[in-house]
Amino acid sequence: MITKFLGRVFSGRIFKTLQPKIIPFGAHGVARTRVSSCALKTTQTLQQHNFVAFIVGGAVRDLLLGREPKDFDIATDATPEEVRRVFRRSRIIGRRFRLVHVLCGSETVEVSTFRGSHSADDAEAGGADEHGRILRDNVFGSQQQDATRRDFTINALFYDPASQEIWDYHGGVADLKKRRLRMIGDPEQRYREDPVRMLRAVRFAAGCGLEIEPKTRKPIRALAQLLQNVPPSRLFDEMLKLLLSGHAAGCVAKLRKERLHHGLLPLLDVILEQPLGERFVMLALKNTDERIRAGKSVSPAFLFSSLLWHEVLAAWKSMEAKGVSAIPALYQAMEQVGQVQAEKLAIPRRYGTDMKEIWALQPRLLQRSGRRPYRLLEHPRFRASYDFLLLRCQSGEVDVEIGEWWTRFQDADEQTRQQMLVQETAPGKGRRRRRRRKPNAKPNDTE
Ligand code: ATP
Ligand code: MG
């Protein structure tokens, strides 16, 4: 152990990073006015209580990139209990990795105590699995250690709103200027500790327009299969961040380039390995990106229903080929895809209901006669299923005219709507069909 320690001292791993580079406002230009009032108040209050407090991580990176941060995380030397005591409106969350949520009005900021970094010693002590993946990550440490345990240099910057200084232990500001994504420490070891960092590398590179530095990039191909040891729910969370980053299309292209797409992430296999659906999936991703960049909301259920649509279509067709009639065949197809999705893709069940509704409304959108279009307009999922129909039109799967019809119908006055209704080609056909239906038939049809 002592030899290891001395080894690290002499290789410069300990001494080299002890002192941060303190970058003044004049050199970076990030004014405290760009920090949310809650984050500002929280750092001020902690500092008044003689604790160290900085804004840290993604928010500092985004401020330097001239973007508005999604949220503000704060790092401090106060323990969770001490933070809890300082703020009346706060609560401790998380069992393994304890954090404090501080509330101001409707805003919440996350305050975490500086964590220690991990080393081979921890791995030997049972804190890692046989591939080096870290299982424990909850030891408090110094600010310098907290910087070092973070993933990329650009994510390890500390901003003090009081002095408007950035404390930079790993050259993150320079990397950002050079548009370079660089792992802190030995990239191979860091990917082994947490293989999800490979996905994060792709997400930040595509999302922030950065090049992955060669040393950081090199081990990815060989280590890609380690993603299989990561719990599916964690992978799902990271994939969701990637898909909702506003740069999903670019991220997916980059994942392919880094060979992180095949057989590693079932959700990604679905996205990339459906020749017929590729156009549709890429359109859905671009559409999601545009919505996010325009500040509009995006529903994960909508996104997943589009990513899986061509799976549903294929299953639907094969049911029909077996002689099942159209609507029951669609329901069986949805059921089948839904099951695979829950088992393999780890898409949480809570999204399942909305996804099925979006799919089930698709045949109804093709019916444009009688009272049916009016009833559909009242449906709580009308908007999502209409947006979905537009994607189908754009991808060439459905006649563009149908999408345009709905666009006009929604806003038309009653007289125009009446004129727009499509006349039933065989009068009375609808009634006859309804009479034929058994009383206990599934009410899943068109009504
Ligand atoms: P985003 O804007 O997408 O939220 P972020 O950088 O804030 O990006 P988070 O996942 O919210 O990313 O994580 C917050 C910070 O925690 C990161 O900036 C990084 O410093 C650290 N971090 C997160 N995940 C890891 C990881 N797997 N390994 C090391 N550090 C991490
Ligand atoms: Mg974040």
Short mmCIF file of C-alpha atoms and ligand atoms in Angstrom, two decimals:
data_model
loop_
_atom_site.label_atom_id
_atom_site.label_comp_id
_atom_site.label_asym_id
_atom_site.label_seq_id
_atom_site.Cartn_x
_atom_site.Cartn_y
_atom_site.Cartn_z
CA MET A 1 0.00 0.00 0.00
CA ILE A 2 2.80 2.39 0.96
CA THR A 3 4.69 1.51 -2.22
CA LYS A 4 1.56 2.21 -4.23
CA PHE A 5 1.13 5.55 -2.50
CA LEU A 6 4.75 6.54 -3.10
CA GLY A 7 4.41 5.34 -6.67
CA ARG A 8 1.53 7.67 -7.19
CA VAL A 9 3.33 10.57 -5.50
CA PHE A 10 6.39 10.10 -7.71
CA SER A 11 4.37 9.64 -10.87
CA GLY A 12 2.93 13.01 -10.00
CA ARG A 13 -0.65 11.83 -9.69
CA ILE A 14 -1.09 13.31 -6.26
CA PHE A 15 1.05 16.44 -6.22
CA LYS A 16 0.39 17.50 -9.78
CA THR A 17 -3.31 18.13 -9.24
CA LEU A 18 -3.26 19.57 -5.75
CA GLN A 19 -3.53 23.21 -6.72
CA PRO A 20 -6.35 24.45 -8.89
CA LYS A 21 -5.86 27.08 -11.52
CA ILE A 22 -8.01 29.98 -10.35
CA ILE A 23 -9.44 31.74 -13.38
CA PRO A 24 -10.75 35.27 -12.76
CA PHE A 25 -13.93 36.71 -14.25
CA GLY A 26 -11.94 38.76 -16.77
CA ALA A 27 -10.57 35.58 -18.34
CA HIS A 28 -13.80 33.59 -18.61
CA GLY A 29 -16.57 36.19 -18.58
CA VAL A 30 -19.22 34.18 -16.72
CA ALA A 31 -21.12 36.72 -14.62
CA ARG A 32 -23.00 35.71 -11.49
CA THR A 33 -26.17 37.19 -12.99
CA ARG A 34 -26.36 34.09 -15.18
CA VAL A 35 -26.74 31.88 -12.13
CA SER A 36 -30.26 31.08 -10.93
CA SER A 37 -31.39 32.97 -7.84
CA CYS A 38 -31.79 29.73 -5.89
CA ALA A 39 -28.25 28.57 -6.65
CA LEU A 40 -26.95 32.03 -5.81
CA LYS A 41 -28.79 32.14 -2.50
CA THR A 42 -27.69 28.61 -1.60
CA THR A 43 -23.98 29.24 -2.19
CA GLN A 44 -24.17 32.59 -0.37
CA THR A 45 -25.89 31.09 2.66
CA LEU A 46 -23.43 28.20 2.91
CA GLN A 47 -20.51 30.61 2.64
CA GLN A 48 -22.02 32.84 5.36
CA HIS A 49 -22.00 29.74 7.57
CA ASN A 50 -18.28 29.35 6.85
CA PHE A 51 -18.62 26.46 4.47
CA VAL A 52 -17.00 26.24 1.06
CA ALA A 53 -19.62 26.26 -1.71
CA PHE A 54 -19.32 26.24 -5.49
CA ILE A 55 -21.52 25.65 -8.49
CA VAL A 56 -20.14 22.57 -10.14
CA GLY A 57 -20.35 20.19 -13.08
CA GLY A 58 -22.63 20.56 -16.09
CA ALA A 59 -23.87 24.04 -15.15
CA VAL A 60 -20.37 25.58 -15.23
CA ARG A 61 -19.63 23.85 -18.54
CA ASP A 62 -22.88 25.12 -20.05
CA LEU A 63 -22.30 28.68 -18.78
CA LEU A 64 -18.87 28.69 -20.40
CA LEU A 65 -20.43 27.46 -23.64
CA GLY A 66 -22.89 30.36 -23.47
CA ARG A 67 -25.84 28.02 -22.87
CA GLU A 68 -28.48 28.18 -20.21
CA PRO A 69 -27.88 25.34 -17.73
CA LYS A 70 -30.70 22.83 -17.22
CA ASP A 71 -30.08 22.84 -13.49
CA PHE A 72 -27.52 23.96 -10.95
CA ASP A 73 -25.61 21.54 -8.75
CA ILE A 74 -23.69 22.77 -5.77
CA ALA A 75 -20.69 21.15 -4.13
CA THR A 76 -19.67 21.96 -0.57
CA ASP A 77 -17.50 20.78 2.31
CA ALA A 78 -20.55 20.74 4.60
CA THR A 79 -21.95 17.28 5.36
CA PRO A 80 -25.56 16.56 4.32
CA GLU A 81 -26.68 17.02 7.94
CA GLU A 82 -24.92 20.39 8.17
CA VAL A 83 -26.53 21.54 4.91
CA ARG A 84 -29.90 20.33 6.16
CA ARG A 85 -29.49 22.41 9.31
CA VAL A 86 -28.65 25.60 7.39
CA PHE A 87 -31.73 25.50 5.14
CA ARG A 88 -35.19 25.25 6.59
CA ARG A 89 -36.65 24.16 3.24
CA SER A 90 -34.38 21.25 2.46
CA ARG A 91 -34.38 17.48 2.60
CA ILE A 92 -31.78 14.76 2.47
CA ILE A 93 -32.30 12.33 -0.39
CA GLY A 94 -30.62 9.12 -1.53
CA ARG A 95 -29.54 6.28 0.68
CA ARG A 96 -26.22 5.29 -0.82
CA PHE A 97 -25.20 8.65 -2.24
CA ARG A 98 -26.71 11.18 0.14
CA LEU A 99 -27.52 14.63 -1.25
CA VAL A 100 -29.55 17.56 -0.06
CA HIS A 101 -32.30 19.19 -2.07
CA VAL A 102 -32.63 22.85 -1.18
CA LEU A 103 -35.90 24.46 -2.23
CA CYS A 104 -36.53 28.13 -3.03
CA GLY A 105 -40.00 28.78 -4.42
CA SER A 106 -40.52 26.29 -7.20
CA GLU A 107 -36.79 25.83 -7.85
CA THR A 108 -34.67 23.10 -6.33
CA VAL A 109 -30.90 22.88 -6.28
CA GLU A 110 -28.94 19.78 -5.46
CA VAL A 111 -26.20 20.15 -2.88
CA SER A 112 -23.61 17.41 -2.55
CA THR A 113 -20.70 17.06 -0.18
CA PHE A 114 -17.25 16.74 -1.79
CA ARG A 115 -16.56 13.06 -2.52
CA GLY A 116 -13.30 11.19 -2.41
CA SER A 117 -11.79 9.63 -5.47
CA HIS A 118 -11.37 5.91 -5.93
CA SER A 119 -8.20 3.99 -6.37
CA ALA A 120 -7.09 0.42 -6.86
CA ASP A 121 -7.05 0.11 -3.07
CA ASP A 122 -10.79 0.58 -2.95
CA ALA A 123 -11.20 -2.03 -5.65
CA GLU A 124 -9.16 -4.47 -3.58
CA ALA A 125 -11.27 -3.66 -0.56
CA GLY A 126 -14.35 -4.91 -2.39
CA GLY A 127 -15.62 -1.62 -3.77
CA ALA A 128 -15.49 -2.83 -7.38
CA ASP A 129 -16.59 -5.83 -9.45
CA GLU A 130 -14.18 -8.16 -11.27
CA HIS A 131 -13.96 -5.81 -14.29
CA GLY A 132 -13.07 -2.85 -12.09
CA ARG A 133 -16.60 -1.37 -12.04
CA ILE A 134 -17.05 0.71 -8.94
CA LEU A 135 -19.90 -0.41 -6.72
CA ARG A 136 -19.41 2.03 -3.88
CA ASP A 137 -19.02 5.76 -4.33
CA ASN A 138 -19.97 7.45 -1.14
CA VAL A 139 -16.81 8.51 0.69
CA PHE A 140 -16.49 12.18 1.55
CA GLY A 141 -13.29 13.87 0.42
CA SER A 142 -11.54 17.15 -0.33
CA GLN A 143 -12.46 19.55 -3.12
CA GLN A 144 -9.47 18.38 -5.13
CA GLN A 145 -10.56 14.74 -4.76
CA ASP A 146 -14.06 15.73 -5.74
CA ALA A 147 -12.70 17.25 -8.94
CA THR A 148 -10.63 14.15 -9.67
CA ARG A 149 -13.45 11.64 -9.26
CA ARG A 150 -15.50 13.44 -11.94
CA ASP A 151 -15.48 12.08 -15.47
CA PHE A 152 -14.26 14.71 -17.96
CA THR A 153 -12.14 17.81 -17.40
CA ILE A 154 -14.96 20.02 -18.68
CA ASN A 155 -17.29 18.56 -16.03
CA ALA A 156 -14.90 19.19 -13.16
CA LEU A 157 -15.05 22.97 -12.95
CA PHE A 158 -16.09 24.90 -9.84
CA TYR A 159 -17.62 28.36 -10.07
CA ASP A 160 -17.86 30.66 -7.09
CA PRO A 161 -20.61 33.23 -7.71
CA ALA A 162 -19.26 35.46 -4.90
CA SER A 163 -15.82 35.99 -6.46
CA GLN A 164 -16.90 35.02 -9.98
CA GLU A 165 -13.83 32.77 -10.16
CA ILE A 166 -13.58 29.36 -11.76
CA TRP A 167 -11.45 26.80 -9.94
CA ASP A 168 -10.03 24.42 -12.49
CA TYR A 169 -8.03 21.38 -11.29
CA HIS A 170 -7.73 19.53 -14.60
CA GLY A 171 -7.49 22.08 -17.38
CA GLY A 172 -11.18 21.94 -18.26
CA VAL A 173 -11.42 25.59 -19.32
CA ALA A 174 -8.56 25.19 -21.81
CA ASP A 175 -10.08 21.94 -23.11
CA LEU A 176 -13.40 23.62 -23.65
CA LYS A 177 -11.68 26.41 -25.56
CA LYS A 178 -9.92 23.84 -27.71
CA ARG A 179 -13.22 21.96 -28.11
CA ARG A 180 -11.67 18.85 -26.63
CA LEU A 181 -13.29 16.18 -24.48
CA ARG A 182 -10.71 14.66 -22.19
CA MET A 183 -11.11 12.07 -19.45
CA ILE A 184 -9.59 12.82 -16.07
CA GLY A 185 -6.97 10.19 -15.14
CA ASP A 186 -6.33 6.99 -17.05
CA PRO A 187 -9.20 6.61 -19.53
CA GLU A 188 -9.17 2.81 -19.59
CA GLN A 189 -9.34 2.60 -15.81
CA ARG A 190 -12.08 5.22 -15.65
CA TYR A 191 -14.20 3.34 -18.22
CA ARG A 192 -13.67 0.12 -16.29
CA GLU A 193 -14.79 1.83 -13.09
CA ASP A 194 -17.95 2.98 -14.80
CA PRO A 195 -18.62 1.85 -18.39
CA VAL A 196 -21.48 4.35 -18.69
CA ARG A 197 -18.76 6.97 -19.12
CA MET A 198 -18.35 5.70 -22.69
CA LEU A 199 -21.91 6.73 -23.46
CA ARG A 200 -21.38 10.00 -21.66
CA ALA A 201 -18.30 10.68 -23.81
CA VAL A 202 -20.43 10.35 -26.93
CA ARG A 203 -23.24 12.45 -25.47
CA PHE A 204 -20.98 15.34 -24.46
CA ALA A 205 -18.97 15.22 -27.68
CA ALA A 206 -22.08 15.33 -29.87
CA GLY A 207 -24.00 17.66 -27.57
CA CYS A 208 -21.26 20.23 -27.02
CA GLY A 209 -19.61 19.93 -30.44
CA LEU A 210 -16.33 18.54 -29.05
CA GLU A 211 -13.72 16.12 -30.39
CA ILE A 212 -13.01 13.16 -28.15
CA GLU A 213 -9.29 13.42 -27.45
CA PRO A 214 -7.40 10.37 -28.91
CA LYS A 215 -6.33 8.89 -25.54
CA THR A 216 -9.88 9.21 -24.23
CA ARG A 217 -11.30 7.69 -27.39
CA LYS A 218 -8.88 4.82 -27.91
CA PRO A 219 -10.02 2.33 -25.24
CA ILE A 220 -13.71 2.63 -26.10
CA ARG A 221 -13.85 0.03 -28.84
CA ALA A 222 -12.13 -2.66 -26.80
CA LEU A 223 -14.12 -1.96 -23.64
CA ALA A 224 -17.54 -1.47 -25.24
CA GLN A 225 -18.78 -4.86 -24.13
CA LEU A 226 -18.41 -3.83 -20.46
CA LEU A 227 -21.66 -1.93 -20.89
CA GLN A 228 -23.33 -5.31 -20.59
CA ASN A 229 -22.44 -5.45 -16.89
CA VAL A 230 -24.21 -2.19 -16.12
CA PRO A 231 -27.68 -2.54 -14.58
CA PRO A 232 -30.32 -2.02 -17.33
CA SER A 233 -32.12 0.73 -15.42
CA ARG A 234 -28.91 2.79 -15.26
CA LEU A 235 -28.30 2.25 -18.97
CA PHE A 236 -31.85 3.28 -19.66
CA ASP A 237 -31.43 6.51 -17.67
CA GLU A 238 -28.27 7.38 -19.59
CA MET A 239 -29.90 6.53 -22.93
CA LEU A 240 -32.84 8.72 -22.03
CA LYS A 241 -30.47 11.62 -21.27
CA LEU A 242 -28.84 11.04 -24.64
CA LEU A 243 -32.12 10.88 -26.53
CA LEU A 244 -33.44 14.00 -24.80
CA SER A 245 -30.19 15.96 -25.08
CA GLY A 246 -31.38 17.97 -28.09
CA HIS A 247 -28.62 16.24 -30.09
CA ALA A 248 -30.04 12.72 -30.31
CA ALA A 249 -29.53 12.36 -34.05
CA GLY A 250 -25.86 13.40 -33.77
CA CYS A 251 -25.34 11.19 -30.72
CA VAL A 252 -26.75 8.14 -32.47
CA ALA A 253 -24.52 8.75 -35.49
CA LYS A 254 -21.52 9.06 -33.16
CA LEU A 255 -22.41 5.91 -31.24
CA ARG A 256 -22.35 4.09 -34.53
CA LYS A 257 -18.96 5.62 -35.35
CA GLU A 258 -17.53 4.56 -31.99
CA ARG A 259 -19.06 1.10 -32.49
CA LEU A 260 -21.10 1.41 -29.38
CA HIS A 261 -24.28 0.45 -31.10
CA HIS A 262 -24.25 -3.21 -31.89
CA GLY A 263 -25.54 -5.76 -29.42
CA LEU A 264 -24.71 -3.58 -26.43
CA LEU A 265 -27.75 -1.50 -25.89
CA PRO A 266 -30.93 -3.25 -26.88
CA LEU A 267 -32.74 0.04 -27.27
CA LEU A 268 -30.12 1.23 -29.70
CA ASP A 269 -30.25 -2.02 -31.65
CA VAL A 270 -33.91 -1.38 -32.15
CA ILE A 271 -33.20 2.14 -33.31
CA LEU A 272 -30.45 1.26 -35.74
CA GLU A 273 -31.27 -2.17 -36.98
CA GLN A 274 -34.57 -1.79 -38.69
CA PRO A 275 -33.90 -1.04 -42.35
CA LEU A 276 -37.47 -0.04 -43.07
CA GLY A 277 -37.83 1.98 -39.91
CA GLU A 278 -34.53 3.83 -40.11
CA ARG A 279 -35.96 6.80 -41.93
CA PHE A 280 -38.84 7.00 -39.50
CA VAL A 281 -36.57 6.69 -36.47
CA MET A 282 -34.15 9.34 -37.70
CA LEU A 283 -37.06 11.67 -38.42
CA ALA A 284 -38.41 11.07 -34.93
CA LEU A 285 -35.01 11.86 -33.41
CA LYS A 286 -34.58 15.03 -35.48
CA ASN A 287 -38.08 16.09 -34.59
CA THR A 288 -37.35 15.53 -30.88
CA ASP A 289 -34.10 17.49 -31.18
CA GLU A 290 -35.88 20.43 -32.81
CA ARG A 291 -38.57 20.47 -30.13
CA ILE A 292 -36.01 20.43 -27.33
CA ARG A 293 -33.91 23.15 -28.91
CA ALA A 294 -37.03 25.27 -29.33
CA GLY A 295 -37.73 24.85 -25.60
CA LYS A 296 -40.82 22.70 -26.19
CA SER A 297 -41.69 19.73 -24.04
CA VAL A 298 -40.98 16.20 -25.20
CA SER A 299 -42.68 13.14 -23.88
CA PRO A 300 -40.49 10.05 -23.48
CA ALA A 301 -43.56 7.93 -24.27
CA PHE A 302 -43.93 9.66 -27.64
CA LEU A 303 -40.27 9.13 -28.38
CA PHE A 304 -40.36 5.44 -27.46
CA SER A 305 -43.57 4.85 -29.36
CA SER A 306 -41.83 6.21 -32.46
CA LEU A 307 -38.64 4.24 -31.86
CA LEU A 308 -40.66 1.03 -31.65
CA TRP A 309 -43.29 1.79 -34.28
CA HIS A 310 -41.77 -0.26 -37.05
CA GLU A 311 -41.48 -3.22 -34.70
CA VAL A 312 -45.20 -2.88 -34.08
CA LEU A 313 -45.88 -2.54 -37.80
CA ALA A 314 -43.92 -5.70 -38.58
CA ALA A 315 -45.68 -7.70 -35.85
CA TRP A 316 -49.02 -6.27 -36.97
CA LYS A 317 -48.49 -7.38 -40.55
CA SER A 318 -47.43 -10.85 -39.52
CA MET A 319 -50.57 -11.21 -37.35
CA GLU A 320 -52.73 -10.15 -40.25
CA ALA A 321 -50.94 -12.63 -42.50
CA LYS A 322 -52.00 -15.32 -40.04
CA GLY A 323 -55.60 -14.33 -40.65
CA VAL A 324 -56.26 -12.10 -37.63
CA SER A 325 -58.36 -9.10 -38.62
CA ALA A 326 -56.82 -5.64 -38.61
CA ILE A 327 -57.65 -4.13 -35.24
CA PRO A 328 -57.23 -7.23 -33.04
CA ALA A 329 -53.99 -7.85 -34.93
CA LEU A 330 -52.73 -4.40 -33.99
CA TYR A 331 -53.58 -5.00 -30.33
CA GLN A 332 -51.79 -8.32 -30.33
CA ALA A 333 -48.78 -6.73 -32.02
CA MET A 334 -48.68 -3.96 -29.40
CA GLU A 335 -48.86 -6.55 -26.66
CA GLN A 336 -46.02 -8.54 -28.19
CA VAL A 337 -43.72 -5.54 -28.68
CA GLY A 338 -44.67 -4.25 -25.24
CA GLN A 339 -43.51 -7.46 -23.62
CA VAL A 340 -40.17 -7.52 -25.39
CA GLN A 341 -39.72 -3.85 -24.56
CA ALA A 342 -40.31 -4.40 -20.84
CA GLU A 343 -37.96 -7.40 -20.64
CA LYS A 344 -35.11 -6.33 -22.87
CA LEU A 345 -35.18 -2.59 -23.22
CA ALA A 346 -36.02 -1.79 -19.62
CA ILE A 347 -38.38 0.99 -20.70
CA PRO A 348 -40.27 1.63 -17.47
CA ARG A 349 -43.83 0.35 -17.50
CA ARG A 350 -45.21 3.75 -16.69
CA TYR A 351 -44.64 4.79 -20.31
CA GLY A 352 -46.41 1.70 -21.67
CA THR A 353 -49.99 2.96 -21.45
CA ASP A 354 -49.31 6.20 -23.31
CA MET A 355 -47.30 4.41 -25.96
CA LYS A 356 -50.10 1.95 -26.61
CA GLU A 357 -52.65 4.73 -26.85
CA ILE A 358 -50.61 6.58 -29.45
CA TRP A 359 -50.34 3.40 -31.52
CA ALA A 360 -53.96 2.38 -31.08
CA LEU A 361 -55.21 5.75 -32.32
CA GLN A 362 -53.35 5.44 -35.63
CA PRO A 363 -56.03 3.43 -37.49
CA ARG A 364 -58.67 5.80 -36.15
CA LEU A 365 -56.89 8.75 -37.75
CA LEU A 366 -57.50 7.17 -41.13
CA GLN A 367 -61.26 7.34 -40.67
CA ARG A 368 -62.58 10.69 -41.71
CA SER A 369 -66.31 10.21 -41.94
CA GLY A 370 -69.34 10.67 -39.68
CA ARG A 371 -68.81 11.56 -36.04
CA ARG A 372 -65.51 9.72 -35.71
CA PRO A 373 -63.11 12.62 -36.37
CA TYR A 374 -65.03 14.73 -33.81
CA ARG A 375 -64.69 12.05 -31.16
CA LEU A 376 -61.02 11.71 -31.89
CA LEU A 377 -60.46 15.44 -31.42
CA GLU A 378 -61.78 15.06 -27.87
CA HIS A 379 -59.39 12.23 -27.04
CA PRO A 380 -56.71 13.19 -24.48
CA ARG A 381 -54.01 11.62 -26.69
CA PHE A 382 -55.25 13.24 -29.90
CA ARG A 383 -52.39 15.72 -30.08
CA ALA A 384 -49.67 13.10 -29.58
CA SER A 385 -51.25 10.68 -32.05
CA TYR A 386 -51.66 13.47 -34.62
CA ASP A 387 -47.98 14.45 -34.24
CA PHE A 388 -47.17 10.78 -34.66
CA LEU A 389 -49.27 10.61 -37.83
CA LEU A 390 -47.34 13.57 -39.24
CA LEU A 391 -44.10 11.66 -38.72
CA ARG A 392 -45.59 8.70 -40.57
CA CYS A 393 -46.58 11.02 -43.42
CA GLN A 394 -43.14 12.60 -43.52
CA SER A 395 -41.46 9.20 -43.66
CA GLY A 396 -43.61 8.21 -46.62
CA GLU A 397 -45.56 5.54 -44.78
CA VAL A 398 -48.90 7.36 -44.90
CA ASP A 399 -50.35 9.58 -47.61
CA VAL A 400 -49.34 13.19 -46.87
CA GLU A 401 -52.86 14.30 -47.70
CA ILE A 402 -54.24 12.60 -44.56
CA GLY A 403 -51.92 14.54 -42.27
CA GLU A 404 -52.81 17.78 -44.03
CA TRP A 405 -56.49 16.95 -43.69
CA TRP A 406 -56.14 16.71 -39.90
CA THR A 407 -54.10 19.89 -39.75
CA ARG A 408 -56.95 21.75 -41.46
CA PHE A 409 -59.80 19.93 -39.72
CA GLN A 410 -58.61 20.83 -36.23
CA ASP A 411 -58.84 24.57 -36.83
CA ALA A 412 -61.72 24.68 -39.31
CA ASP A 413 -65.16 26.09 -38.48
CA GLU A 414 -68.12 23.75 -38.30
CA GLN A 415 -69.33 24.38 -41.83
CA THR A 416 -65.90 23.69 -43.33
CA ARG A 417 -65.57 20.58 -41.19
CA GLN A 418 -68.86 19.24 -42.53
CA GLN A 419 -67.62 19.80 -46.07
CA MET A 420 -64.35 18.11 -45.31
CA LEU A 421 -65.85 14.88 -43.98
CA VAL A 422 -65.21 12.03 -46.31
CA GLN A 423 -68.38 10.40 -47.58
CA GLU A 424 -68.75 6.74 -46.71
CA THR A 425 -68.11 4.84 -49.94
CA ALA A 426 -70.55 2.02 -49.18
CA PRO A 427 -73.55 3.53 -47.38
CA GLY A 428 -74.70 1.53 -44.38
CA LYS A 429 -71.48 -0.46 -44.29
CA GLY A 430 -70.60 0.89 -40.91
CA ARG A 431 -73.95 -0.03 -39.46
CA ARG A 432 -73.85 -3.53 -40.85
CA ARG A 433 -70.44 -4.11 -39.39
CA ARG A 434 -71.51 -2.86 -36.02
CA ARG A 435 -74.49 -5.21 -35.98
CA ARG A 436 -72.26 -8.13 -36.76
CA ARG A 437 -69.95 -7.48 -33.83
CA LYS A 438 -70.48 -9.76 -30.82
CA PRO A 439 -71.66 -7.98 -27.67
CA ASN A 440 -68.57 -9.01 -25.72
CA ALA A 441 -66.07 -8.13 -28.45
CA LYS A 442 -63.15 -5.98 -27.31
CA PRO A 443 -64.12 -2.30 -27.36
CA ASN A 444 -60.85 -1.56 -29.05
CA ASP A 445 -62.10 -0.82 -32.48
CA THR A 446 -62.77 2.51 -33.98
CA GLU A 447 -65.12 3.96 -31.44
P1 ATP B 1 -26.26 17.38 -18.11
O1 ATP B 1 -26.27 18.82 -18.49
O2 ATP B 1 -26.58 16.50 -19.25
O3 ATP B 1 -27.04 17.07 -16.86
P2 ATP B 1 -24.02 16.99 -16.42
O4 ATP B 1 -22.55 17.20 -16.66
O5 ATP B 1 -24.66 17.89 -15.42
O6 ATP B 1 -24.73 17.05 -17.81
P3 ATP B 1 -24.93 14.83 -14.82
O7 ATP B 1 -25.18 13.41 -15.21
O8 ATP B 1 -26.05 15.66 -14.35
O9 ATP B 1 -24.18 15.49 -16.04
O10 ATP B 1 -23.81 14.78 -13.70
C1 ATP B 1 -23.38 15.92 -12.96
C2 ATP B 1 -21.87 15.89 -12.76
O11 ATP B 1 -21.51 14.74 -12.00
C3 ATP B 1 -21.06 15.78 -14.05
O12 ATP B 1 -20.81 17.05 -14.60
C4 ATP B 1 -19.80 15.10 -13.58
O13 ATP B 1 -18.94 16.03 -12.98
C5 ATP B 1 -20.30 14.16 -12.49
N1 ATP B 1 -20.62 12.82 -13.01
C6 ATP B 1 -21.82 12.37 -13.43
N2 ATP B 1 -21.76 11.10 -13.84
C7 ATP B 1 -20.49 10.71 -13.66
C8 ATP B 1 -19.79 9.49 -13.87
N3 ATP B 1 -20.39 8.44 -14.38
N4 ATP B 1 -18.48 9.47 -13.54
C9 ATP B 1 -17.86 10.54 -13.02
N5 ATP B 1 -18.46 11.71 -12.81
C10 ATP B 1 -19.75 11.82 -13.11
MG MG B 2 -26.74 17.71 -14.74
#
